[in-house]
Amino acid sequence: MVISHLIKKQTYFDSVTLMLIGSQVKKLPGIDSTVVGMCTDYNIDSLKRLSMYQSAFDGLTPNDLIICVKAADKQTADAGIAEVEKRLASRKQPSGSAELPPSSQEEAASRLPEANMVVISVPGEYAAREAEQALNNGRHVMLFSDNVSIEEELKLKTLGVSKELLVMGPDCGTAIINGTPLAFANAVRSGDIGIVAASGTGLQEVTSTIHRLGCGITQAIGVGGRDLSEKIGGKMTLLATRALAEDPATKVIVMLSKPPAESVLKTLYAELKNVGKKIVIYFIGADPKAIEAQGFIAAHNLEDAAIKACDLSTGKSHNSEMSEDQIKKAAASSKMNGKHLRGLYSGGTLCDEAQRLLLPVIGEISSNTPVKGCKEMPDVYKSSGHCIIDLGDDNFTRGKAHPMIDPAYRSERMLQEIADPDVGLIIFDVVLGYGSHLDMAGEMVAAIEEGRKKSGRKPLLAACICGTREDPQNYAQQQKILEDAGIKVFPTNVAMVSFARHCLERNK
Amino acid sequence: MLIDIQQANANAIAAIQASQPVLKGIGTALEVVPGMKKNLILHAGPPITWERMSGPLRGAVMGALIYEGLANTPEEAEKLAATDKIEYSPWHEHDGVGPMAGVGTASMPVWILEEQKGGRKTFCTLNEGLGKVLRYGAYSEEVITRLKWMETVLAPVLKAAIPLAPEINLKNMIAQALQMGDEVHNRNKAATSLLIRELAPAIVKTSFPEADKARVLEFMHSNDHFFLNLSMPAAKMMLQAAEWIEGSTIVTTMCRNGTDFGIRVAGLKERWFTGQAQIVKGLLFPGFSEEDCNPDIGDSAITETCGLGGFSMAAAPAIVKFVGGTVNDAMNFTRKMYEITDGESQAFQIPNMEFRGSPLGINLLKVCEKNLLPQINTGIAHKKAGVGQVGAGLVNPPLKCFEDALEAYVEKYCKDE
Amino acid sequence: MLKDFFGKKVKVINLGIASFAEDLRKQGVETIHTDWRPPAGGNKKIQALLDKVASWQSKVKSAKGAR
C-alpha cells in the first residue's frame, strides 16, 4: 500500500463537502482509504487510526486542509489526490456573482441586510457564537449544528425568548417557516396546522403525511431535542406555542417530542390549556391516556398524529393511505426465509417508532439507540437477532456525512444484512425532501441487487417513503424504482412496521 | 468611550484618499529631516539595537559610518556601531521611509515630498541602483564613492531641476504607472520612465556641466527601481493623514528591519507591535538557496499598506514571473486583500479589474477575524552584508503583530466589556 | 412579537453546509451563502478579544441610534 498526501494551508471547506468527496473518491478502483478533512484533532486521530498519518501534518492547524489517499500503488494514490482536487475545484459555489462570497456572518449581513433568518451548520464549538451574533442583530436562528453545550443552549434560548426570536436547535435538522423548508425538510402545502417538534424526521414524517392527506401547515417549528429538558425548561416550545396560539392562520397545533421532563410538563400543560385551539400531542413512548387525562388529544404514532390533525383541521375523518387489510394482504403474499428482522434507518425517530411498535410482537430487539425495553447492540457494526439500527446516530456519522445525504455506509450495511442467513426481512426508510440525496431509492436498489447477486440470498424487503410529490426528488419514480426491484413500498413508517409485524407473526 | 469604529475608519480612509503627495525638492538629511543628528542612523523597520541587526543592516550601518567619516575602516565602523556614541532610530519616527536596510545619515541627500495643501512633509534617500549597494549592506569603496557622487552631483542637479519642471503630483504618477503594469514596489519601470520624462527637460535646463547632466540621466535610466524611493514616501504621506485618529483600527505602518516586522495602528498612537520578520518565499536567482536569504527587510511594505505593491498585484502581471504562478494568481492575490480592507482607492485603479480601486485601509479587526494576513511581494536580500539581492517573492507579516495590536486596542478602548 | 414574523418572506444567511443554500436558491428564497471559516483561525483568545470589540460597538451603535 502506498500513501500520497497533499496539504492545502489556510483552505477551508465545510465538513460535509469534504466527507462526500472523500467518500466518492474512495470508491474508485485501487483506492483503499481516503481522508479528506481539515486538520482537526478528530481527523488527526482518524489518520493515525488508519495508519495514514504523515509527519508533514505536524504543526498544521484546523484551517489547513489535508488530502490523504491510500492505494495499491503510487500512481493510483496520486490519481486519487488529483481526483479530490478536481472535485474541490469544480464544486459550484451557490453565490452566482463573480465576487468572492462573504467569509463571515457580518460580511454576509452587510450584503443582505434584510436577512431575517440565519441557518447555522458550522462546527459545534463555533455555533453558539454565531447564533448569539444573529440574535443580537435581530435575526431568527436555525441551529443545525450539534455539539453545542446545554449551557450555551440555555443562554441562546433565554436571549431568543427575550427578543421573541426563534432559536431552532441545537441539533435541529428540520423546520418549515413561512412556507420555506429549511435544512432537511419536505415541500408541504400551506394550510392551518401548526407544528412544534423536538424531532427532525418525526417532523418530516408528520408534515409529509399531512400534505399527502390533502391538508397543509402554517409553521413546522423545530426546537431541538433538549428543549423540553429540565434545564432548558421548554423555552422555545413555549415561545413557539404562544405564537401559534396567537397566529390567526393556525387552527390546529401539533406537539411532537420525547416525553418532557416532569418539571417542564406542568408548565407546558398549563400553557397549552390557555391556547384555546385544538391540540394534538404525541409524546413518543408516553402513555396516551395520561395525555388525554389532561384534556388533550393524544396520538399513538406519527401517522396517527398527522391523521388526527387533519381530522381537526377539516372536521372530517381521514383514513390511513393504506388500510390494515391492504397491509395484511401484502404480508400474506410474502414469505420470510430467515428468522430475523433488520431495520436500517436514516431517521432516528422512525427507528424509535419501529422499535416501540414491534417490541410487544417480537419480544427481543436490539438497537444502537434502544428505546425502553430494547437491548443495546454489543457491536453496532454487527447485527444479531432482531435488530433495528439508527444509521444517523453519532457512532456511525463520525467522520462521515449523514445517511440521508450519503448512502455509502447504509449501502455497505445492506450488503452485510442481505448476506446474513439469519435475516428474513429488511426494512428501511427513504427520506425525500430538500437536503436529502436526490436518488436514495436508486442507491439502495443498487446495493440490494449487488447484495442479492453476491450472496445468492433474497430476503424480504420493505421500504417507506417519507415525502411528498412536490419534493425535489421524483416521488413516483422513487417508488417505482423500489417496486421494480421487488421491494414492498409503504407511505408511512407505521404502515411499513405494520407489514413487518404481520410478516413476523406469520413467521412464528 | 463612545467611538464608532466604522466611522473612525471611514474618516481615516477619507483622509488617506484626500492626501496629495507632491515632489517638492531635495535636501540634506541633517537640514531637513526632523530630529536628524550627526551621530544618528535612521533605518528601515521598527526600533532595533545593533546587537539584534541582521547582516544587510549591519553592513549598511558600517558603510554609512565610513561615508560620514566617523570611521575609516569597516573594522573601526563595526566597533563604533556597537557603542552608545551612535544612535539608531526608525525612519518612520522621523517622517521618512527607507528601502531594504534603509540606512539614512546626516550628509545624505533626501527627496522632500510635501502635502499639496501645505503642511506635512515626508522624506526618503535616493535609490543607489542594483547590485553592491548600501541598502543591501555593501560597504566597499565602490559603494562609498557612489554615495559621494550622489551627494555631490546627482542631488544638486535634481535639486536645481525640480523647480524648473511642472509640479509632480506623485499620487497621479503612481496612478498612471499602475495602468502601465507597475505596482510601485517590485515593479517600478513605468513609473521611473514617467519620472525621467518629467524631469529630463528641466535637467537639461540647469547650468551644470553637460557630462554631469548626462550622467544623472543615465543613472536614473539604468535603475528600473529609481522611482521606489518616491512611491514609498508618497505612500507614507497618505497614510500619515490617518495618524492618529482615535479608535480607528486602520493599519498605518507595516515595515521590517531584517529581524523584526513592525506595524502601527491609527488608533494606537505611535505604538509599535512587532514579531519575527519572515523568510520570503519565491524565485531565487541562480546559485542561491533558501539558506542564503535574509529575513524580510525594508520600509517598502508601506506600499502594500497603501493599497499598492502586493495589493495591486493584479495590475502587474509581470510580477508573477518572480513570485511563481499565473496571471490569475496575481489577480486573486489582489481580490483576497479586499477581505481585510475597509475601502477601495479612488486614485489607484486596476485596469483588468474593470478599473476597480485597489484595496485600501487594512483593518486590524478583519485581519484577526479572518486570520488573513496582508500579502506583500518584495525583493530578497542575501543574509550576508553586501552580497545584494538574491531573488524576489511573497511574504506576510507575522500574525503576532496583529494579535498584539488587538490586545492593546481592547486594553485601551473596551477592556471592561 | 414572534407571531408578526409569520407570513413574512424568509431571507436567509447560510453559514456552513453549502447545499442548504443551494436548495433555498432553487426555491427562489433570497439567500446568501457564506464561505465560513473558524473565526480568528480557531484562536479562542483572539475570538474573545474580537467579541469584546463587537460587544462595545453594539452598545455604541445603540447609544448613537437612541439619540
Tab-separated table of N, CA and C in Angstrom, chain A residues 4-110:
chain	number	residue	atom	x	y	z
A	4	SER	N	-0.332	8.692	-0.464
A	4	SER	CA	0.028	10.016	-1.001
A	4	SER	C	-0.752	11.063	-0.247
A	5	HIS	N	-0.179	12.249	-0.136
A	5	HIS	CA	-0.923	13.295	0.557
A	5	HIS	C	-0.689	14.649	-0.102
A	6	LEU	N	-1.609	15.552	0.192
A	6	LEU	CA	-1.475	16.937	-0.268
A	6	LEU	C	-2.015	17.829	0.835
A	7	ILE	N	-1.261	18.851	1.166
A	7	ILE	CA	-1.696	19.788	2.195
A	7	ILE	C	-2.049	21.112	1.528
A	8	LYS	N	-3.206	21.658	1.868
A	8	LYS	CA	-3.554	22.999	1.367
A	8	LYS	C	-3.759	23.889	2.587
A	9	LYS	N	-2.778	24.746	2.829
A	9	LYS	CA	-2.863	25.565	4.040
A	9	LYS	C	-3.912	26.655	3.886
A	10	GLN	N	-4.499	27.036	5.011
A	10	GLN	CA	-5.465	28.134	5.038
A	10	GLN	C	-6.516	27.970	3.943
A	11	THR	N	-6.992	26.764	3.794
A	11	THR	CA	-8.029	26.496	2.786
A	11	THR	C	-9.154	25.760	3.490
A	12	TYR	N	-10.280	26.432	3.649
A	12	TYR	CA	-11.361	25.845	4.440
A	12	TYR	C	-12.544	25.443	3.571
A	13	PHE	N	-13.015	24.224	3.808
A	13	PHE	CA	-14.270	23.778	3.206
A	13	PHE	C	-15.119	23.204	4.324
A	14	ASP	N	-16.451	23.206	4.143
A	14	ASP	CA	-17.291	22.616	5.177
A	14	ASP	C	-17.119	21.107	5.170
A	15	SER	N	-17.330	20.508	6.339
A	15	SER	CA	-17.010	19.098	6.526
A	15	SER	C	-17.828	18.184	5.619
A	16	VAL	N	-19.081	18.580	5.338
A	16	VAL	CA	-19.913	17.702	4.506
A	16	VAL	C	-19.335	17.595	3.099
A	17	THR	N	-18.984	18.737	2.535
A	17	THR	CA	-18.376	18.713	1.202
A	17	THR	C	-17.156	17.799	1.188
A	18	LEU	N	-16.303	17.941	2.193
A	18	LEU	CA	-15.063	17.159	2.216
A	18	LEU	C	-15.351	15.671	2.384
A	19	MET	N	-16.264	15.347	3.279
A	19	MET	CA	-16.554	13.936	3.517
A	19	MET	C	-17.168	13.285	2.288
A	20	LEU	N	-18.048	14.028	1.624
A	20	LEU	CA	-18.673	13.473	0.422
A	20	LEU	C	-17.635	13.198	-0.652
A	21	ILE	N	-16.745	14.153	-0.828
A	21	ILE	CA	-15.720	13.966	-1.865
A	21	ILE	C	-14.817	12.785	-1.499
A	22	GLY	N	-14.444	12.718	-0.215
A	22	GLY	CA	-13.602	11.611	0.235
A	22	GLY	C	-14.282	10.287	-0.009
A	23	SER	N	-15.566	10.267	0.301
A	23	SER	CA	-16.342	9.048	0.146
A	23	SER	C	-16.466	8.650	-1.329
A	24	GLN	N	-16.646	9.639	-2.194
A	24	GLN	CA	-16.758	9.330	-3.629
A	24	GLN	C	-15.438	8.801	-4.182
A	25	VAL	N	-14.349	9.462	-3.813
A	25	VAL	CA	-13.050	9.058	-4.368
A	25	VAL	C	-12.627	7.692	-3.829
A	26	LYS	N	-13.057	7.378	-2.618
A	26	LYS	CA	-12.725	6.073	-2.038
A	26	LYS	C	-13.265	4.940	-2.903
A	27	LYS	N	-14.375	5.223	-3.594
A	27	LYS	CA	-14.990	4.172	-4.405
A	27	LYS	C	-14.192	3.830	-5.660
A	28	LEU	N	-13.270	4.705	-6.052
A	28	LEU	CA	-12.539	4.469	-7.298
A	28	LEU	C	-11.671	3.224	-7.169
A	29	PRO	N	-11.470	2.534	-8.297
A	29	PRO	CA	-10.714	1.270	-8.235
A	29	PRO	C	-9.295	1.459	-7.722
A	30	GLY	N	-8.874	0.559	-6.879
A	30	GLY	CA	-7.498	0.582	-6.385
A	30	GLY	C	-7.309	1.437	-5.151
A	31	ILE	N	-8.316	2.203	-4.786
A	31	ILE	CA	-8.170	3.093	-3.627
A	31	ILE	C	-8.668	2.370	-2.385
A	32	ASP	N	-7.792	2.348	-1.380
A	32	ASP	CA	-8.126	1.621	-0.155
A	32	ASP	C	-8.827	2.536	0.850
A	33	SER	N	-8.198	3.663	1.167
A	33	SER	CA	-8.857	4.626	2.074
A	33	SER	C	-8.532	6.053	1.682
A	34	THR	N	-9.427	6.933	2.111
A	34	THR	CA	-9.170	8.358	1.904
A	34	THR	C	-9.480	9.105	3.189
A	35	VAL	N	-8.702	10.139	3.457
A	35	VAL	CA	-9.108	11.078	4.494
A	35	VAL	C	-9.011	12.459	3.862
A	36	VAL	N	-10.163	13.106	3.746
A	36	VAL	CA	-10.177	14.467	3.195
A	36	VAL	C	-10.822	15.335	4.255
A	37	GLY	N	-10.032	16.153	4.922
A	37	GLY	CA	-10.627	16.953	6.001
A	37	GLY	C	-9.695	18.021	6.501
A	38	MET	N	-10.285	18.914	7.272
A	38	MET	CA	-9.480	19.956	7.914
A	38	MET	C	-8.644	19.281	8.998
A	39	CYS	N	-7.502	19.854	9.333
A	39	CYS	CA	-6.620	19.206	10.306
A	39	CYS	C	-7.110	19.421	11.739
A	40	THR	N	-8.231	18.811	12.059
A	40	THR	CA	-8.770	18.887	13.414
A	40	THR	C	-8.238	17.690	14.220
A	41	ASP	N	-8.383	17.790	15.548
A	41	ASP	CA	-7.952	16.659	16.388
A	41	ASP	C	-8.628	15.379	15.920
A	42	TYR	N	-9.901	15.499	15.598
A	42	TYR	CA	-10.641	14.323	15.179
A	42	TYR	C	-10.035	13.677	13.941
A	43	ASN	N	-9.729	14.491	12.957
A	43	ASN	CA	-9.176	13.932	11.723
A	43	ASN	C	-7.762	13.400	11.913
A	44	ILE	N	-7.010	14.036	12.813
A	44	ILE	CA	-5.667	13.516	13.113
A	44	ILE	C	-5.796	12.097	13.679
A	45	ASP	N	-6.762	11.941	14.605
A	45	ASP	CA	-6.997	10.601	15.160
A	45	ASP	C	-7.360	9.610	14.064
A	46	SER	N	-8.241	10.035	13.167
A	46	SER	CA	-8.647	9.138	12.069
A	46	SER	C	-7.436	8.715	11.260
A	47	LEU	N	-6.592	9.692	10.934
A	47	LEU	CA	-5.411	9.395	10.122
A	47	LEU	C	-4.510	8.387	10.834
A	48	LYS	N	-4.354	8.599	12.146
A	48	LYS	CA	-3.483	7.688	12.902
A	48	LYS	C	-4.104	6.306	12.960
A	49	ARG	N	-5.402	6.298	13.187
A	49	ARG	CA	-6.110	5.034	13.270
A	49	ARG	C	-5.987	4.238	11.967
A	50	LEU	N	-6.013	4.958	10.850
A	50	LEU	CA	-5.915	4.296	9.550
A	50	LEU	C	-4.466	4.116	9.116
A	51	SER	N	-3.521	4.413	10.036
A	51	SER	CA	-2.090	4.344	9.731
A	51	SER	C	-1.756	5.186	8.507
A	52	MET	N	-2.391	6.351	8.424
A	52	MET	CA	-2.141	7.221	7.279
A	52	MET	C	-1.495	8.541	7.698
A	53	TYR	N	-1.208	8.688	8.969
A	53	TYR	CA	-0.658	9.964	9.425
A	53	TYR	C	0.750	10.166	8.876
A	54	GLN	N	1.015	11.365	8.397
A	54	GLN	CA	2.348	11.682	7.872
A	54	GLN	C	2.971	12.769	8.734
A	55	SER	N	4.297	12.734	8.904
A	55	SER	CA	4.946	13.753	9.726
A	55	SER	C	4.774	15.139	9.127
A	56	ALA	N	4.511	15.198	7.844
A	56	ALA	CA	4.256	16.503	7.205
A	56	ALA	C	3.051	17.207	7.802
A	57	PHE	N	2.193	16.442	8.503
A	57	PHE	CA	0.992	17.051	9.073
A	57	PHE	C	1.270	17.740	10.418
A	58	ASP	N	2.459	17.456	10.999
A	58	ASP	CA	2.787	18.099	12.275
A	58	ASP	C	2.691	19.611	12.115
A	59	GLY	N	2.157	20.252	13.120
A	59	GLY	CA	2.160	21.713	13.072
A	59	GLY	C	1.056	22.329	12.235
A	60	LEU	N	0.234	21.501	11.585
A	60	LEU	CA	-0.878	22.064	10.822
A	60	LEU	C	-1.996	22.465	11.785
A	61	THR	N	-2.866	23.356	11.307
A	61	THR	CA	-3.951	23.835	12.169
A	61	THR	C	-5.303	23.443	11.557
A	62	PRO	N	-6.389	23.642	12.307
A	62	PRO	CA	-7.718	23.327	11.760
A	62	PRO	C	-8.109	24.189	10.559
A	63	ASN	N	-7.233	25.131	10.189
A	63	ASN	CA	-7.523	25.908	8.983
A	63	ASN	C	-6.845	25.353	7.752
A	64	ASP	N	-6.084	24.259	7.974
A	64	ASP	CA	-5.340	23.676	6.862
A	64	ASP	C	-6.041	22.395	6.425
A	65	LEU	N	-6.120	22.218	5.114
A	65	LEU	CA	-6.826	21.061	4.557
A	65	LEU	C	-5.844	19.944	4.258
A	66	ILE	N	-6.215	18.726	4.660
A	66	ILE	CA	-5.387	17.549	4.367
A	66	ILE	C	-6.126	16.659	3.391
A	67	ILE	N	-5.450	16.263	2.321
A	67	ILE	CA	-5.990	15.262	1.402
A	67	ILE	C	-5.024	14.091	1.474
A	68	CYS	N	-5.525	12.944	1.911
A	68	CYS	CA	-4.625	11.800	2.091
A	68	CYS	C	-5.262	10.554	1.492
A	69	VAL	N	-4.543	9.880	0.621
A	69	VAL	CA	-5.105	8.722	-0.083
A	69	VAL	C	-4.181	7.529	0.044
A	70	LYS	N	-4.766	6.380	0.407
A	70	LYS	CA	-4.002	5.138	0.493
A	70	LYS	C	-4.453	4.244	-0.655
A	71	ALA	N	-3.507	3.750	-1.431
A	71	ALA	CA	-3.887	2.930	-2.586
A	71	ALA	C	-2.846	1.855	-2.844
A	72	ALA	N	-3.172	1.030	-3.808
A	72	ALA	CA	-2.317	-0.127	-4.103
A	72	ALA	C	-0.919	0.299	-4.555
A	73	ASP	N	-0.848	1.397	-5.323
A	73	ASP	CA	0.456	1.865	-5.788
A	73	ASP	C	0.460	3.380	-5.885
A	74	LYS	N	1.628	3.926	-6.087
A	74	LYS	CA	1.780	5.397	-6.047
A	74	LYS	C	0.938	6.076	-7.126
A	75	GLN	N	0.918	5.462	-8.293
A	75	GLN	CA	0.198	6.108	-9.401
A	75	GLN	C	-1.281	6.278	-9.045
A	76	THR	N	-1.849	5.213	-8.486
A	76	THR	CA	-3.268	5.258	-8.112
A	76	THR	C	-3.499	6.259	-6.984
A	77	ALA	N	-2.577	6.245	-5.999
A	77	ALA	CA	-2.742	7.159	-4.873
A	77	ALA	C	-2.682	8.603	-5.361
A	78	ASP	N	-1.722	8.897	-6.210
A	78	ASP	CA	-1.602	10.261	-6.746
A	78	ASP	C	-2.813	10.630	-7.572
A	79	ALA	N	-3.315	9.656	-8.335
A	79	ALA	CA	-4.513	9.926	-9.133
A	79	ALA	C	-5.686	10.242	-8.220
A	80	GLY	N	-5.722	9.559	-7.070
A	80	GLY	CA	-6.789	9.822	-6.105
A	80	GLY	C	-6.718	11.240	-5.593
A	81	ILE	N	-5.508	11.688	-5.298
A	81	ILE	CA	-5.327	13.071	-4.834
A	81	ILE	C	-5.821	14.042	-5.903
A	82	ALA	N	-5.405	13.780	-7.138
A	82	ALA	CA	-5.785	14.656	-8.251
A	82	ALA	C	-7.302	14.702	-8.393
A	83	GLU	N	-7.936	13.564	-8.193
A	83	GLU	CA	-9.390	13.493	-8.326
A	83	GLU	C	-10.074	14.328	-7.233
A	84	VAL	N	-9.540	14.243	-6.023
A	84	VAL	CA	-10.108	15.048	-4.939
A	84	VAL	C	-9.990	16.530	-5.285
A	85	GLU	N	-8.813	16.912	-5.762
A	85	GLU	CA	-8.596	18.329	-6.117
A	85	GLU	C	-9.549	18.778	-7.193
A	86	LYS	N	-9.730	17.902	-8.141
A	86	LYS	CA	-10.628	18.233	-9.263
A	86	LYS	C	-12.035	18.493	-8.722
A	87	ARG	N	-12.488	17.604	-7.851
A	87	ARG	CA	-13.845	17.762	-7.335
A	87	ARG	C	-13.986	18.984	-6.444
A	88	LEU	N	-12.937	19.313	-5.713
A	88	LEU	CA	-12.985	20.511	-4.889
A	88	LEU	C	-13.088	21.750	-5.770
A	89	ALA	N	-12.299	21.748	-6.838
A	89	ALA	CA	-12.270	22.909	-7.723
A	89	ALA	C	-13.576	23.086	-8.460
A	90	SER	N	-14.217	21.973	-8.829
A	90	SER	CA	-15.415	22.090	-9.644
A	90	SER	C	-16.661	22.241	-8.805
A	91	ARG	N	-16.475	22.180	-7.483
A	91	ARG	CA	-17.628	22.351	-6.602
A	91	ARG	C	-18.200	23.740	-6.867
A	92	LYS	N	-19.482	23.799	-7.236
A	92	LYS	CA	-20.039	25.097	-7.594
A	92	LYS	C	-20.383	25.872	-6.339
A	93	GLN	N	-20.022	27.134	-6.338
A	93	GLN	CA	-20.393	27.999	-5.241
A	93	GLN	C	-21.817	28.455	-5.445
A	94	PRO	N	-22.666	28.353	-4.432
A	94	PRO	CA	-24.059	28.780	-4.616
A	94	PRO	C	-24.168	30.262	-5.000
A	95	SER	N	-23.221	31.090	-4.576
A	95	SER	CA	-23.345	32.508	-4.941
A	95	SER	C	-22.947	32.668	-6.392
A	96	GLY	N	-23.848	33.132	-7.218
A	96	GLY	CA	-23.591	33.203	-8.650
A	96	GLY	C	-22.678	34.326	-9.068
A	97	SER	N	-22.434	35.314	-8.182
A	97	SER	CA	-21.696	36.501	-8.597
A	97	SER	C	-20.208	36.228	-8.762
A	98	ALA	N	-19.554	37.088	-9.513
A	98	ALA	CA	-18.126	36.926	-9.753
A	98	ALA	C	-17.331	37.299	-8.507
A	99	GLU	N	-17.989	37.981	-7.593
A	99	GLU	CA	-17.307	38.411	-6.385
A	99	GLU	C	-17.066	37.229	-5.459
A	100	LEU	N	-16.032	37.331	-4.668
A	100	LEU	CA	-15.791	36.275	-3.698
A	100	LEU	C	-16.929	36.281	-2.680
A	101	PRO	N	-17.428	35.095	-2.279
A	101	PRO	CA	-18.512	35.085	-1.299
A	101	PRO	C	-18.025	35.627	0.035
A	102	PRO	N	-18.923	36.117	0.886
A	102	PRO	CA	-18.518	36.634	2.179
A	102	PRO	C	-17.938	35.507	3.019
A	103	SER	N	-17.051	35.832	3.936
A	103	SER	CA	-16.455	34.771	4.731
A	103	SER	C	-16.859	34.866	6.184
A	104	SER	N	-17.797	35.739	6.494
A	104	SER	CA	-18.252	35.815	7.874
A	104	SER	C	-19.715	36.230	7.884
A	105	GLN	N	-20.367	35.985	9.028
A	105	GLN	CA	-21.776	36.354	9.160
A	105	GLN	C	-21.912	37.866	8.977
A	106	GLU	N	-20.963	38.592	9.540
A	106	GLU	CA	-21.045	40.052	9.477
A	106	GLU	C	-21.014	40.549	8.037
A	107	GLU	N	-20.087	39.956	7.259
A	107	GLU	CA	-19.990	40.374	5.857
A	107	GLU	C	-21.256	40.000	5.105
A	108	ALA	N	-21.752	38.786	5.371
A	108	ALA	CA	-22.974	38.337	4.705
A	108	ALA	C	-24.107	39.297	5.033
A	109	ALA	N	-24.183	39.686	6.301
A	109	ALA	CA	-25.257	40.578	6.737
A	109	ALA	C	-25.142	41.937	6.059
A	110	SER	N	-23.924	42.392	5.800
A	110	SER	CA	-23.800	43.702	5.164
A	110	SER	C	-24.220	43.615	3.706
